[in-house]
Amino acid sequence: MSENMPPARKHVVILGGGCGGVAAAFWLSSTPALRERFHVTLYTRGWRLGGKGASGRKADAGQRIEEHGLHIWLGFYNNAFRTMQAAFAAMPPGTTGTFTSIADAFSPERTVVFMEKSTSNKNGSAYLPWAIPFPDNGLQPGQIRTGAAEEHGPHPALRKLVRALTDYADSHGAAFPLAEEFVQLTATLEPLFTPIHFSHENANVLGQDRVAAKHAEAELKRFQVTLTEHSKHTEAGIMKWSFPDDLRRLSIVLGWGIAIIIGYLRDIAFARDKQKAYDALNAQEFRDWLKQNHAWNEVLHCAPLQALYDLAFAYPNGETKNPMSGALAAGVTLRLCQELVLGYHGAPLWKMNAGMGDTIFTPLWDALQAQGVDVKLFHALEEVAPSDDGKSIARVRLRQQATTIDDKPYDPFVLVKGLRCWPSEPDWGQLKDGDILKNTAHFERTEDTTCARRFNLTQGQDFDAVILALPPEALKPVTPDLRRNARWSGMLDGSASVATQAFQLWLDVPSKALGFPVNPDNPPPTTAFIEPFATWADMSHLLPAEDWPAGPASPQSIHYFCGPVPLPSNKNPPPNEEAWAEADANAWLPLAIPTLWPASRGMGPSGPTPVSGFFRTNLDPSELYVQAPPGSLAARLAPDSMVFDNLYLAGDWTLLPFSGGSVEMAIGSGMVAAQALARTELPETSFPIDHHAS
């Protein structure tokens, strides 16, 4: 090779078209320098990108949006929002039929409703809505925090928490009888925030004052006792407060926050490596950790805390009969609390303005095409095999599920009101033998055997590096020989996953006619409700993005519900997943309607008759939600763990400084994998990954 010739590009194969794999492909091709170094090919089964985040349009039902579940982005998803900002910027000028900015693609939601169990509701409902509004903090989604002045000095996370609790208490004014005592309590924490205590000249460890911390801890415990003294136990063992509801709820929030502060002082504040301190807490269950830090019974049972378990589908094997049986690793959940409340940008929740496929994966598709990524749809992974010495990935076996007529490029989109969307099924007319495949193929199912051809990719010839972007349950059947590596086998066996169910209803009455007591015209997302469908979101803002025929039967509101479900004990033959979800929904709705939609009681036992309904049980190994119970995170592998010397990983199942099942962690893992690959060839390249450090 001539000295003047550029080095040959490395061939990178990405297996999996969900958030992690697509993010890795996008960032690894995001600059001209990277495109000179790497040729990226992404393989995914079926006709669309998205993985668990894929959505589709149902052509014969108003081009309705059909999701795997309820997808709402959280306000601290900085890596995810930044990736979308970069994708919008990477689309070729003049691109049409897709969103082009965060402002177009998302709508902020600043109120969250938690359904609180009640024994004294005069309306007869067993639940009362607890609405918590969050202020607009002026931050933009995707804005990477650079360390504002108020975050300098010792214990920035702790200081922000104390400030948030103080603001919440102040919002109740003089009506809170313990306001003065709470002010005195926060004063005991001030010495910990004084910059002199952070000075390296100070004799204390890291300049932090342990004496002040011990004094503050004692005062925190004393105040918790004072809070609990304002309650008494009935014969049934239920706390009955002397405070009215709003002050009782304030006390619960303060009790929760104080327990976190005590735990932070004990387990995090004085650790030289705070990341390791958080990681150490992952061996404990979160509620158990709060209890150790003097959280009392009503805090442990409160609706906002229950919402965390519902958010993370945190029920072993999806069993929700006892909501208190949830299991969450304490370290990652503590960080989740901090990010949800203290780390959001602009709003705690951001709703997408179309389906997730339309909003996220259409712009990413356009960006990948513009950046030269070769996206191979209709390719199922069958095996990943190691080299003879077990040190690298030597071979990848793929099954091409279908080919197009005359080998023309497959156009994956359908146009709905000018927006390019992913359909709920392939365009059979573009595929060879499409009329036969329509009745036989199940492209997105693991048991699908549809085959146009099988072929191998070999190390050194077809690829130099592999990024695996499939979750553990999907990796088990295709990586049998990788199990000879103990770390790989430990990762697979140590992972915990759960099946989920979801349903969507289109009603011929507007939301305000249903009578939800909080903002009935536009009800906020609601959770901590009756299991198993404990989370509901009014998604009526999506009606303009669908294409229903005009008329009196046209939908006037849309509602999404989701929750975990136990895996069937016998999956041979597989259950009818739609019928199963519909039966569970029909059994649940009569229990929920009187509380959620009290004005609809005259419309039938299950409320108004839907114009349309979509029901889904997510049972395929690739669709299972990866949980974070105590002890499980230690088995995870980092995206750049290099268990095999040419293998990288992407997905929310990987080990990150802040691990957990979400779009943010999936995209963050893809960024880490891309960064690790880029740095081996291009040391000056680094992406501003937000590790959500606290």
XYZ file of C-alpha atoms in Angstrom, residues 20-674:
655
model
C -29.402 1.266 20.750
C -28.404 -0.087 17.354
C -29.721 2.905 15.412
C -28.006 5.355 17.789
C -24.703 3.518 17.389
C -25.038 3.591 13.592
C -25.956 7.257 13.600
C -23.105 8.473 15.795
C -20.496 6.219 14.204
C -21.260 7.859 10.843
C -21.967 11.368 12.117
C -18.884 13.210 10.770
C -16.969 13.124 7.484
C -13.887 11.907 9.367
C -15.814 8.974 10.829
C -17.300 8.094 7.456
C -13.787 7.919 6.039
C -12.803 5.467 8.756
C -15.897 3.256 9.055
C -18.373 1.591 6.771
C -21.483 0.782 8.794
C -24.111 -1.823 7.926
C -27.149 -2.308 10.149
C -29.191 -5.526 9.914
C -32.662 -5.841 11.408
C -35.512 -8.255 10.904
C -38.841 -7.183 9.493
C -39.890 -4.106 7.593
C -39.197 -1.291 10.034
C -36.768 0.217 12.482
C -37.611 0.657 16.132
C -37.420 -2.618 18.042
C -39.619 -2.219 21.139
C -40.066 1.402 20.065
C -41.462 0.588 16.623
C -44.924 1.830 15.747
C -47.167 1.224 12.763
C -50.134 2.650 10.892
C -53.280 0.582 10.299
C -54.451 1.439 6.808
C -58.016 0.124 7.155
C -58.597 1.803 10.535
C -58.081 5.503 9.961
C -54.302 5.082 9.676
C -54.392 4.813 13.453
C -51.072 4.716 15.326
C -50.315 1.302 16.835
C -47.586 1.161 19.490
C -45.883 -1.620 21.453
C -46.954 0.290 24.539
C -47.121 3.774 25.989
C -44.076 5.800 24.977
C -43.532 9.199 26.571
C -40.041 10.664 26.803
C -38.832 11.912 30.166
C -37.352 15.351 30.590
C -33.884 14.116 31.548
C -33.409 12.147 28.304
C -30.504 14.381 27.283
C -28.683 11.826 25.128
C -31.895 10.858 23.355
C -32.981 14.442 22.670
C -29.484 15.417 21.580
C -29.407 12.481 19.173
C -32.681 13.631 17.662
C -31.411 17.200 17.345
C -28.365 15.880 15.505
C -30.541 13.632 13.318
C -32.764 16.542 12.308
C -29.643 18.522 11.397
C -28.206 15.592 9.412
C -31.221 15.188 7.128
C -30.604 16.452 3.597
C -31.836 19.998 2.928
C -35.371 20.026 1.644
C -36.340 16.734 3.294
C -40.114 16.483 3.508
C -42.644 14.199 5.114
C -41.054 14.129 8.547
C -40.527 16.221 11.655
C -37.557 18.558 11.486
C -37.138 19.865 15.045
C -37.718 18.995 18.689
C -40.364 21.728 18.879
C -42.327 20.126 16.007
C -41.901 16.551 17.200
C -42.667 16.869 20.931
C -45.138 18.571 23.260
C -44.330 19.259 26.922
C -46.436 17.844 29.765
C -45.787 19.515 33.134
C -48.366 17.791 35.337
C -48.297 14.179 36.485
C -51.188 12.478 38.315
C -50.669 9.693 40.845
C -53.741 7.706 41.856
C -53.795 7.484 45.619
C -55.794 4.845 47.468
C -58.451 6.356 49.694
C -60.808 5.065 52.363
C -62.750 8.287 52.840
C -63.567 9.627 49.373
C -67.101 11.009 49.495
C -67.594 10.102 45.822
C -67.193 6.440 46.666
C -64.075 5.866 44.570
C -61.240 3.867 46.068
C -58.742 6.279 44.505
C -58.129 10.016 44.570
C -55.961 11.802 42.001
C -52.834 13.436 43.384
C -51.722 15.956 40.767
C -48.209 17.374 40.998
C -47.348 20.274 38.663
C -43.711 20.807 37.702
C -42.485 24.311 36.791
C -40.882 25.149 33.477
C -37.237 25.506 34.484
C -36.234 27.152 31.226
C -33.938 24.328 30.092
C -34.209 22.911 26.604
C -34.493 19.151 25.927
C -31.130 17.730 24.968
C -29.171 20.593 26.462
C -26.110 18.988 28.067
C -25.540 20.357 31.529
C -22.186 22.105 31.764
C -22.112 22.757 35.505
C -24.013 25.921 36.322
C -22.621 28.126 39.074
C -25.156 26.882 41.594
C -23.993 23.299 40.973
C -20.391 24.020 41.984
C -19.146 23.133 45.433
C -19.933 20.131 47.599
C -23.008 17.923 47.279
C -24.770 19.576 44.304
C -27.425 16.829 44.087
C -28.157 17.086 47.794
C -28.365 20.868 47.618
C -30.807 20.690 44.708
C -32.973 18.216 46.602
C -33.109 20.420 49.698
C -33.994 23.414 47.536
C -36.777 21.457 45.782
C -38.246 20.277 49.095
C -38.083 23.820 50.461
C -39.865 25.222 47.411
C -42.549 22.529 47.693
C -43.072 23.304 51.377
C -43.141 27.057 50.695
C -45.883 26.536 48.086
C -48.193 25.565 50.968
C -47.510 28.823 52.800
C -48.379 29.318 56.434
C -50.964 26.520 56.292
C -48.191 24.015 57.049
C -47.929 23.961 60.860
C -44.372 22.600 60.783
C -43.056 25.228 58.375
C -40.843 26.953 60.938
C -39.358 23.678 62.131
C -38.649 22.665 58.552
C -36.797 25.948 57.945
C -34.685 25.226 61.012
C -34.049 21.723 59.705
C -32.748 22.944 56.351
C -30.453 25.367 58.187
C -28.636 22.409 59.759
C -27.666 21.269 56.262
C -26.173 24.588 55.171
C -22.673 23.906 56.592
C -22.403 20.993 54.166
C -22.909 23.328 51.220
C -20.405 26.006 52.232
C -17.477 26.020 49.799
C -14.887 26.112 52.601
C -15.911 22.575 53.527
C -14.976 21.527 50.016
C -11.486 22.978 50.240
C -8.641 20.500 49.872
C -6.741 22.438 52.520
C -9.384 21.382 55.022
C -8.333 18.440 57.180
C -11.573 16.530 56.654
C -11.978 13.847 53.978
C -12.348 15.717 50.686
C -12.912 18.811 52.789
C -16.383 17.622 53.774
C -17.552 18.064 57.329
C -18.635 14.741 58.843
C -19.532 16.423 62.127
C -22.014 18.688 60.346
C -23.412 15.658 58.530
C -23.942 13.738 61.769
C -25.677 16.723 63.344
C -27.891 17.157 60.266
C -28.763 13.451 60.276
C -29.876 13.623 63.906
C -32.074 16.645 63.164
C -33.550 14.943 60.104
C -34.558 11.935 62.188
C -36.071 14.171 64.835
C -38.164 16.005 62.255
C -39.393 12.705 60.800
C -40.640 11.746 64.258
C -42.465 15.067 64.455
C -44.123 14.392 61.120
C -45.326 10.953 62.181
C -46.673 12.357 65.446
C -49.272 14.180 63.390
C -50.842 10.844 62.576
C -52.421 8.009 64.456
C -53.168 4.383 63.574
C -56.697 3.112 63.237
C -57.643 -0.406 64.216
C -57.143 -1.444 60.609
C -53.562 -0.234 60.759
C -54.137 2.632 58.335
C -52.590 5.984 59.177
C -55.248 8.657 59.610
C -53.809 12.128 59.482
C -54.852 15.188 61.377
C -53.680 17.164 58.324
C -55.983 17.770 55.330
C -55.064 15.967 52.120
C -52.728 18.607 50.686
C -50.670 18.846 53.889
C -50.693 15.079 54.364
C -49.241 14.752 50.883
C -46.668 17.429 51.618
C -45.631 15.466 54.697
C -45.256 12.289 52.640
C -43.066 14.075 50.091
C -40.961 15.600 52.870
C -40.681 12.223 54.595
C -39.525 10.610 51.362
C -37.050 13.402 50.666
C -35.648 13.304 54.192
C -35.126 9.544 53.975
C -33.168 10.098 50.749
C -31.079 12.831 52.371
C -30.248 10.594 55.345
C -29.313 7.753 53.006
C -27.261 10.066 50.806
C -25.297 11.336 53.805
C -24.677 7.785 54.973
C -23.913 6.026 51.702
C -22.926 8.576 49.044
C -21.732 11.923 50.369
C -18.346 10.911 51.775
C -17.446 8.265 49.214
C -14.330 9.047 47.220
C -15.929 7.382 44.165
C -19.615 8.273 44.145
C -20.330 6.060 41.140
C -19.095 3.033 43.078
C -21.199 4.152 46.034
C -24.339 4.205 43.899
C -23.387 0.850 42.402
C -22.978 -0.676 45.864
C -26.572 0.266 46.693
C -27.821 -1.822 43.774
C -27.561 -4.926 45.948
C -30.463 -3.544 48.043
C -34.146 -3.084 47.218
C -35.151 0.582 47.064
C -38.031 0.459 49.543
C -35.836 -1.509 51.956
C -33.160 1.165 51.652
C -35.692 3.931 52.329
C -36.955 2.028 55.365
C -33.397 1.745 56.700
C -33.241 5.518 56.422
C -36.351 5.953 58.574
C -39.014 6.296 55.909
C -42.292 5.384 57.543
C -45.163 3.263 56.325
C -47.168 5.829 54.369
C -44.061 6.962 52.522
C -43.299 3.385 51.502
C -46.894 2.899 50.302
C -47.408 6.327 48.715
C -48.621 6.668 45.124
C -45.605 8.616 43.739
C -43.275 5.879 44.998
C -45.557 3.209 43.551
C -45.336 5.076 40.254
C -41.607 4.314 40.028
C -42.346 0.588 40.133
C -45.077 0.966 37.521
C -42.795 3.072 35.318
C -40.147 0.317 35.389
C -42.559 -2.657 35.181
C -40.694 -3.734 38.314
C -42.677 -6.849 39.223
C -40.985 -10.263 39.162
C -42.552 -12.296 36.344
C -45.138 -9.549 35.911
C -47.150 -10.548 39.000
C -48.975 -7.428 40.198
C -51.524 -8.847 42.647
C -49.427 -7.375 45.456
C -48.154 -3.957 44.277
C -45.697 -3.927 47.186
C -43.920 -6.944 45.693
C -42.048 -4.754 43.222
C -38.264 -5.003 43.142
C -35.948 -2.164 42.149
C -32.206 -1.836 42.744
C -31.704 1.018 45.195
C -28.754 2.760 43.525
C -30.246 3.088 40.063
C -33.662 4.006 41.500
C -32.167 6.716 43.691
C -30.605 8.219 40.593
C -33.911 7.875 38.733
C -35.622 9.885 41.490
C -32.966 12.572 41.246
C -33.237 12.820 37.476
C -37.037 12.739 37.329
C -37.481 15.535 39.837
C -34.248 17.522 39.670
C -32.816 16.753 36.234
C -35.660 17.375 33.787
C -35.370 19.954 31.030
C -38.373 22.177 30.465
C -40.931 19.570 31.503
C -40.831 16.196 33.272
C -42.629 14.525 30.338
C -42.561 15.074 26.587
C -45.262 13.541 24.394
C -44.444 12.696 20.789
C -46.667 14.343 18.199
C -47.112 11.147 16.158
C -46.199 7.507 16.614
C -42.733 6.769 17.934
C -41.799 5.289 14.587
C -42.970 8.408 12.749
C -41.460 10.853 15.240
C -38.134 9.158 15.962
C -37.245 6.529 13.399
C -38.275 8.316 10.213
C -35.842 11.198 10.858
C -33.178 8.711 11.952
C -33.728 6.677 8.763
C -33.226 9.826 6.699
C -30.086 10.719 8.659
C -28.634 7.229 8.285
C -29.253 7.308 4.532
C -27.590 10.706 4.261
C -24.587 9.482 6.247
C -24.050 6.420 4.092
C -25.191 3.740 6.546
C -26.385 0.630 4.741
C -29.646 -0.404 6.434
C -30.694 -3.977 5.658
C -34.336 -4.650 6.501
C -35.758 -8.199 6.448
C -32.619 -9.782 7.949
C -32.931 -12.037 10.996
C -29.917 -12.988 13.113
C -29.446 -16.751 13.528
C -26.024 -17.110 15.122
C -23.006 -15.207 16.402
C -19.974 -17.495 16.651
C -16.580 -16.964 18.305
C -13.151 -17.605 16.858
C -11.384 -20.876 17.656
C -9.411 -19.235 20.460
C -12.596 -17.657 21.876
C -11.143 -14.145 21.821
C -13.175 -12.531 19.053
C -16.319 -12.812 16.950
C -15.461 -14.817 13.834
C -18.791 -15.383 12.111
C -22.336 -14.047 11.946
C -25.087 -16.091 10.293
C -28.062 -14.180 8.888
C -31.303 -15.204 7.243
C -32.713 -12.855 4.647
C -36.451 -13.080 5.147
C -37.623 -11.559 1.890
C -36.444 -9.872 -1.273
C -38.041 -7.208 -3.404
C -39.374 -7.593 -6.916
C -36.562 -6.951 -9.390
C -34.307 -6.292 -6.379
C -35.473 -2.700 -6.189
C -34.829 -0.779 -2.965
C -37.638 -1.352 -0.489
C -39.617 1.793 0.354
C -40.713 1.282 3.975
C -43.059 4.234 4.317
C -46.726 5.084 3.864
C -47.803 8.709 3.565
C -50.368 9.867 6.131
C -51.411 13.507 5.896
C -48.056 14.387 4.420
C -46.067 12.499 7.071
C -43.965 9.460 6.107
C -44.933 6.711 8.547
C -44.109 3.047 9.079
C -47.076 0.767 8.304
C -48.254 -1.954 10.696
C -47.387 -4.595 8.097
C -45.016 -4.733 5.146
C -45.969 -3.508 1.716
C -46.472 -7.010 0.361
C -46.715 -5.670 -3.179
C -43.013 -4.752 -3.126
C -41.910 -8.278 -2.076
C -41.351 -11.348 -4.208
C -44.182 -13.818 -3.544
C -45.782 -11.143 -1.388
C -49.255 -12.681 -1.727
C -47.909 -15.931 -0.239
C -45.795 -14.253 2.446
C -48.808 -12.248 3.604
C -50.397 -15.474 4.860
C -47.279 -17.250 6.116
C -44.618 -14.782 7.271
C -44.278 -13.411 10.802
C -41.199 -11.303 10.236
C -40.971 -9.791 13.723
C -41.364 -13.069 15.592
C -38.477 -15.218 16.817
C -40.236 -18.373 15.621
C -40.463 -17.000 12.058
C -38.582 -19.217 9.590
C -39.306 -17.301 6.390
C -36.187 -17.535 4.253
C -35.124 -16.136 0.914
C -31.500 -17.113 1.603
C -29.000 -17.734 4.391
C -25.473 -16.370 4.392
C -22.483 -15.861 6.658
C -20.453 -12.768 7.438
C -16.860 -13.557 8.360
C -14.312 -11.617 10.366
C -11.694 -9.860 8.250
C -13.679 -10.285 5.063
C -17.142 -8.886 5.838
C -16.593 -7.156 9.155
C -13.933 -5.950 11.545
C -16.210 -5.192 14.467
C -19.719 -6.153 15.566
C -22.201 -4.189 17.661
C -24.842 -6.462 19.175
C -28.010 -4.475 19.801
C -30.449 -7.198 20.871
C -31.612 -7.777 24.480
C -30.431 -10.780 26.545
C -33.487 -12.986 25.988
C -33.112 -12.550 22.227
C -29.364 -13.204 22.429
C -29.669 -16.503 24.281
C -30.691 -18.640 21.283
C -28.228 -17.027 18.848
C -25.057 -16.981 20.982
C -24.747 -20.555 22.324
C -21.014 -20.813 21.685
C -20.313 -17.418 23.268
C -21.426 -18.966 26.547
C -18.022 -20.579 26.872
C -16.999 -17.132 28.060
C -17.998 -16.902 31.718
C -18.692 -13.163 31.619
C -21.014 -13.556 28.639
C -22.825 -16.480 30.207
C -23.130 -14.594 33.499
C -24.666 -11.610 31.720
C -27.304 -13.746 30.015
C -28.204 -15.702 33.149
C -28.175 -12.674 35.436
C -30.593 -10.605 33.374
C -34.246 -10.286 34.420
C -37.018 -9.533 31.908
C -40.794 -9.192 31.960
C -43.586 -9.336 29.393
C -45.870 -6.331 28.990
C -49.392 -5.680 27.759
C -50.862 -2.562 26.227
C -54.088 -1.408 24.685
C -55.321 1.720 22.940
C -58.911 2.916 22.656
C -60.399 5.439 20.241
C -63.673 6.863 21.607
C -66.429 8.815 19.908
C -66.660 11.242 22.824
C -64.128 13.957 23.724
C -62.004 13.668 26.832
C -63.945 16.370 28.663
C -67.117 14.246 28.406
C -65.447 11.482 30.434
C -65.075 13.579 33.555
C -61.549 12.919 34.815
C -61.269 15.339 37.755
C -57.866 16.832 36.826
C -57.897 19.082 33.753
C -60.709 17.083 32.083
C -60.210 18.790 28.691
C -56.646 17.461 28.513
C -56.020 14.965 31.326
C -52.369 14.566 32.383
C -50.627 11.171 32.281
C -51.786 9.092 35.239
C -50.130 6.188 37.031
C -50.006 4.181 40.300
C -53.549 3.040 39.519
C -55.269 -0.363 39.538
C -52.988 -3.142 38.337
C -52.174 -4.507 35.869
C -52.868 -1.484 33.637
C -51.696 1.019 36.216
C -50.627 3.695 33.719
C -52.956 5.667 31.461
C -52.319 8.565 29.127
C -54.848 10.592 27.200
C -53.238 10.779 23.750
C -55.979 12.731 21.991
C -53.399 15.200 20.701
C -52.547 12.488 18.125
C -55.945 12.714 16.379
C -54.698 15.255 13.781
C -51.863 12.847 12.896
C -54.325 10.060 12.006
C -56.724 9.939 9.062
C -60.203 8.940 10.167
C -63.236 9.476 7.902
C -65.268 12.503 8.917
C -68.611 11.849 10.559
C -70.356 11.344 13.891
C -68.548 8.031 14.485
C -65.122 9.572 14.029
C -62.932 9.317 17.162
C -62.816 12.361 19.400
C -60.346 11.073 21.987
C -57.559 8.470 22.256
C -56.413 6.605 25.375
C -53.352 4.398 25.970
C -52.915 1.905 28.836
C -50.031 -0.397 29.732
C -48.595 -2.694 32.400
C -46.676 -5.945 32.980
C -48.110 -9.434 32.536
C -46.874 -12.887 33.628
C -45.340 -14.999 30.906
C -47.580 -17.942 29.990
C -46.534 -21.228 31.537
C -47.056 -23.004 28.235
C -46.010 -21.160 25.083
C -46.474 -24.080 22.688
C -48.533 -23.192 20.777
C -48.059 -19.455 21.385
C -51.142 -17.730 22.809
C -53.220 -15.360 20.740
C -51.522 -12.249 22.015
C -54.129 -9.750 20.828
C -57.043 -11.760 22.233
C -55.206 -12.225 25.527
C -54.609 -8.489 25.936
C -58.182 -7.682 24.932
C -59.606 -10.135 27.475
C -57.437 -8.655 30.239
C -58.439 -5.138 29.215
C -62.143 -6.008 29.211
C -61.837 -7.492 32.708
C -59.965 -4.430 33.988
C -62.000 -1.599 32.466
C -65.150 -2.007 34.631
C -62.916 -1.660 37.700
C -61.205 1.451 36.394
C -63.925 3.392 34.575
C -65.796 4.723 37.646
C -62.632 6.489 38.792
C -60.974 7.455 35.501
C -64.091 8.447 33.591
C -66.845 9.064 36.163
C -69.029 11.009 33.702
C -69.240 7.980 31.394
C -71.100 5.702 33.822
C -74.281 5.913 31.777
C -72.451 4.735 28.665
C -72.099 1.107 29.804
C -70.166 -0.908 32.403
C -66.917 -0.409 30.501
C -67.599 3.207 29.586
C -68.282 4.378 26.042
C -68.167 1.868 23.218
C -64.860 2.297 21.383
C -64.790 3.300 17.758
C -61.593 1.281 17.492
C -59.260 -0.666 19.744
C -55.725 -2.042 19.510
C -54.505 -4.715 21.936
C -51.009 -6.118 22.248
C -49.124 -8.563 24.474
C -45.356 -8.300 24.081
C -44.085 -11.861 24.478
C -41.334 -12.207 21.907
C -37.854 -12.378 23.500
C -36.897 -9.197 21.645
C -39.916 -7.354 23.102
C -39.472 -8.191 26.775
C -38.680 -5.298 29.099
C -35.336 -5.687 30.903
C -35.798 -5.011 34.615
C -33.368 -3.774 37.274
C -34.055 -5.791 40.444
C -31.533 -5.869 43.303
C -28.361 -7.749 42.454
C -28.989 -7.950 38.705
C -26.890 -4.993 37.581
C -23.633 -6.615 38.669
C -24.016 -9.158 35.855
C -24.458 -6.561 33.130
C -21.744 -5.830 30.584
C -20.792 -2.313 29.521
C -21.161 -1.358 25.834
C -17.358 -1.201 25.621
C -16.628 -4.114 27.965
C -14.717 -5.942 25.205
C -15.546 -9.433 26.434
C -14.612 -10.321 22.860
C -12.032 -8.048 21.334
C -14.147 -6.949 18.342
C -17.572 -6.961 20.026
C -19.463 -3.944 21.343
C -22.940 -3.833 22.870
C -25.897 -1.467 22.640
C -29.223 -1.431 24.437
C -30.798 -0.442 27.732
C -29.779 -3.851 29.118
C -26.097 -2.895 29.166
C -24.141 -1.532 32.117
C -23.930 2.248 32.210
C -23.216 4.732 34.990
C -27.004 5.050 35.179
C -28.601 1.796 34.013
C -32.291 1.173 33.485
C -34.868 0.272 30.884
C -35.515 3.392 28.808
C -34.943 5.130 25.498
C -32.320 7.281 27.185
C -30.224 4.352 28.333
C -30.580 2.533 25.004
C -29.445 5.563 23.022
C -26.739 6.371 25.571
C -25.359 2.852 25.224
C -25.248 3.232 21.438
C -23.292 6.456 21.877
C -20.820 4.731 24.217
C -20.340 1.858 21.770
C -19.790 4.275 18.885
